[in-house]
Coordinates of C-alpha atoms in Angstrom, one line a residue:
X511 CA -0.2 0.0 0.0
X512 CA 1.5 3.8 -0.7
X513 CA 3.0 5.5 1.8
X514 CA 0.3 8.2 1.3
X515 CA -2.9 6.6 1.4
X516 CA -1.5 4.7 5.2
X517 CA -0.8 8.4 6.0
X518 CA -4.3 9.5 5.2
X519 CA -6.0 6.0 6.7
X520 CA -4.0 7.0 10.1
X521 CA -4.7 10.4 10.2
X522 CA -8.4 9.5 9.4
X523 CA -8.3 7.0 12.5
X524 CA -6.9 9.3 14.4
X525 CA -9.6 12.1 13.8
X526 CA -12.7 9.5 14.4
X527 CA -10.7 8.6 17.7
X528 CA -11.0 12.5 18.8
X529 CA -14.8 12.2 17.9
X530 CA -14.8 9.4 19.9
X531 CA -13.7 10.6 23.2
X532 CA -17.4 12.4 22.9
X533 CA -19.5 10.5 20.7
X534 CA -20.5 6.8 22.0
X535 CA -21.0 5.6 18.6
X536 CA -17.1 5.3 18.2
X537 CA -14.8 3.6 19.9
X538 CA -12.6 6.7 20.6
X539 CA -9.1 6.3 21.7
X540 CA -9.6 2.8 20.5
X541 CA -9.7 4.3 16.8
X542 CA -6.5 6.4 17.6
X543 CA -4.2 4.0 19.1
X544 CA -4.9 2.0 16.0
X545 CA -4.3 4.9 13.6
X546 CA -1.2 5.4 15.7
X547 CA -0.1 2.1 15.6
X548 CA -0.8 1.7 11.4
X549 CA 1.4 4.9 11.1
X550 CA 4.2 3.3 13.3
X551 CA 4.3 0.4 11.8
X552 CA 3.0 1.0 8.3
X553 CA 5.3 3.4 7.0
X554 CA 9.1 3.6 7.8
X555 CA 8.4 6.4 10.9
X556 CA 11.3 7.4 12.9
X557 CA 8.6 8.1 15.5
X558 CA 9.9 6.0 19.4
X559 CA 8.6 3.3 20.3
X560 CA 8.4 5.0 23.8
X561 CA 5.4 7.1 22.4
X562 CA 3.6 3.7 21.0
X563 CA 4.0 2.5 25.0
X564 CA 3.1 6.1 26.8
X565 CA 0.1 6.3 24.9
X566 CA -1.4 2.5 25.3
X567 CA -1.0 2.7 29.0
X568 CA -2.6 6.5 28.7
X569 CA -5.6 5.2 26.9
X570 CA -6.0 2.3 29.2
X571 CA -5.9 5.1 32.0
X572 CA -8.8 6.9 30.2
X573 CA -11.1 3.4 29.9
X574 CA -10.5 2.7 33.9
X575 CA -10.7 6.6 34.7
X576 CA -14.2 7.0 32.6
X577 CA -15.4 4.2 35.2
X578 CA -13.6 5.4 38.1
X579 CA -13.9 9.1 38.2
X580 CA -17.8 9.4 37.5
X581 CA -18.4 7.1 40.9
X582 CA -15.5 8.9 42.7
X583 CA -16.9 12.4 42.1
X584 CA -20.5 11.0 43.1
X585 CA -18.8 10.8 46.1
X586 CA -17.8 14.1 46.2
X587 CA -20.8 15.7 45.9
X588 CA -22.3 13.5 48.6
X589 CA -23.2 10.3 47.6
X590 CA -23.0 6.9 48.8
X591 CA -21.1 3.9 47.6
X592 CA -24.8 2.8 46.4
X593 CA -24.5 5.8 44.3
X594 CA -20.8 4.7 43.1
X595 CA -22.0 1.3 42.5
X596 CA -24.9 2.3 40.3
X597 CA -22.9 4.5 38.3
X598 CA -20.8 1.3 37.5
X599 CA -23.7 -0.6 36.7
X600 CA -25.7 1.9 34.9
X601 CA -22.7 2.7 32.5
X602 CA -22.5 -1.4 32.0
X603 CA -26.0 -1.5 31.6
X604 CA -26.5 1.8 29.7
X605 CA -23.8 0.5 26.5
X606 CA -26.6 -2.1 25.8
X607 CA -29.6 0.1 25.6
X608 CA -30.7 0.7 22.0
X609 CA -30.9 4.8 22.4
X610 CA -28.6 7.5 21.7
X611 CA -25.9 8.4 24.5
X612 CA -27.2 5.0 26.0
X613 CA -24.1 4.7 28.6
X614 CA -24.5 8.3 30.1
X615 CA -28.4 8.1 30.6
X616 CA -27.4 4.6 32.7
X617 CA -24.9 6.3 34.3
X618 CA -26.7 8.9 35.5
X619 CA -29.8 6.8 36.0
X620 CA -27.8 4.3 37.8
X621 CA -26.3 7.0 40.4
X622 CA -29.8 8.5 41.0
X623 CA -31.4 5.1 41.8
X624 CA -28.4 3.5 43.9
X625 CA -28.6 6.8 45.7
X626 CA -32.6 6.3 46.1
X627 CA -32.3 2.9 47.2
X628 CA -29.6 3.8 50.0
X629 CA -32.2 6.4 51.1
X630 CA -35.7 6.9 49.2
X631 CA -36.6 10.0 51.2
X632 CA -33.6 12.5 50.3
X633 CA -34.1 13.5 46.8
X634 CA -31.9 16.4 46.9
X635 CA -28.7 14.2 47.9
X636 CA -29.8 12.1 45.1
X637 CA -29.8 14.6 42.5
X638 CA -26.7 16.4 44.2
X639 CA -25.1 13.0 43.5
X640 CA -26.0 12.7 40.3
X641 CA -24.4 16.0 39.5
X642 CA -21.1 14.5 40.8
X643 CA -21.6 12.1 38.2
X644 CA -22.0 13.8 35.4
X645 CA -19.1 16.3 36.7
X646 CA -16.9 13.3 36.7
X647 CA -18.1 12.3 32.9
X648 CA -16.7 15.8 32.1
X649 CA -13.3 15.4 33.6
X650 CA -13.2 11.8 32.3
X651 CA -14.2 12.9 28.4
X652 CA -11.6 15.6 29.1
X653 CA -8.6 13.4 30.0
X654 CA -9.4 11.3 26.8
X655 CA -10.4 13.8 24.4
X656 CA -6.8 15.1 25.5
X657 CA -5.1 12.0 24.9
X658 CA -6.6 11.8 21.6
X659 CA -5.3 15.5 20.5
X660 CA -2.0 14.7 21.6
X661 CA -1.5 11.2 19.4
X662 CA -3.1 13.0 16.7
X663 CA -0.2 15.7 17.3
X664 CA 2.5 13.5 17.5
X665 CA 1.4 11.4 14.5
X666 CA 0.9 15.4 12.5
X667 CA 4.4 16.4 13.8
X668 CA 6.6 13.4 13.1
X669 CA 4.8 13.5 9.8
X670 CA 6.2 17.0 9.3
X671 CA 9.8 15.5 10.5
X672 CA 9.2 18.1 13.7
X673 CA 9.7 15.5 15.9

């Protein structure tokens, strides 16, 4: 395959990966990692293998943090362990819901329901806890976005022989 076509394919995958950090229909950083790997091993790029390892570790961290951060910020906003567990369960269930942003709806519903199961009389606490989960989601998405953009920039700068 022509080196130019491989470079274009890599850039498309990296761009789609960036979009996927906030559009749940795309697998996000997984696409970016694929683009990075295709660029490294599909061309004669002199990109150091250290970049590959760093971005693989950051991608794994991002996947874990996207589940953990909402649960932790839920607790910071007064939520209980019930809300944190609900966040994780709701996110996993939401992935399989046939609705747009199902994982997000599932996460919020999980936090809210978990908190109401813990204390059915305190609706305000359940809402504050859900707000914390939303802020955590924003943090996790922001981290993933930064990692995706960094991968894109590393490849572009390497293509331009700047790094």
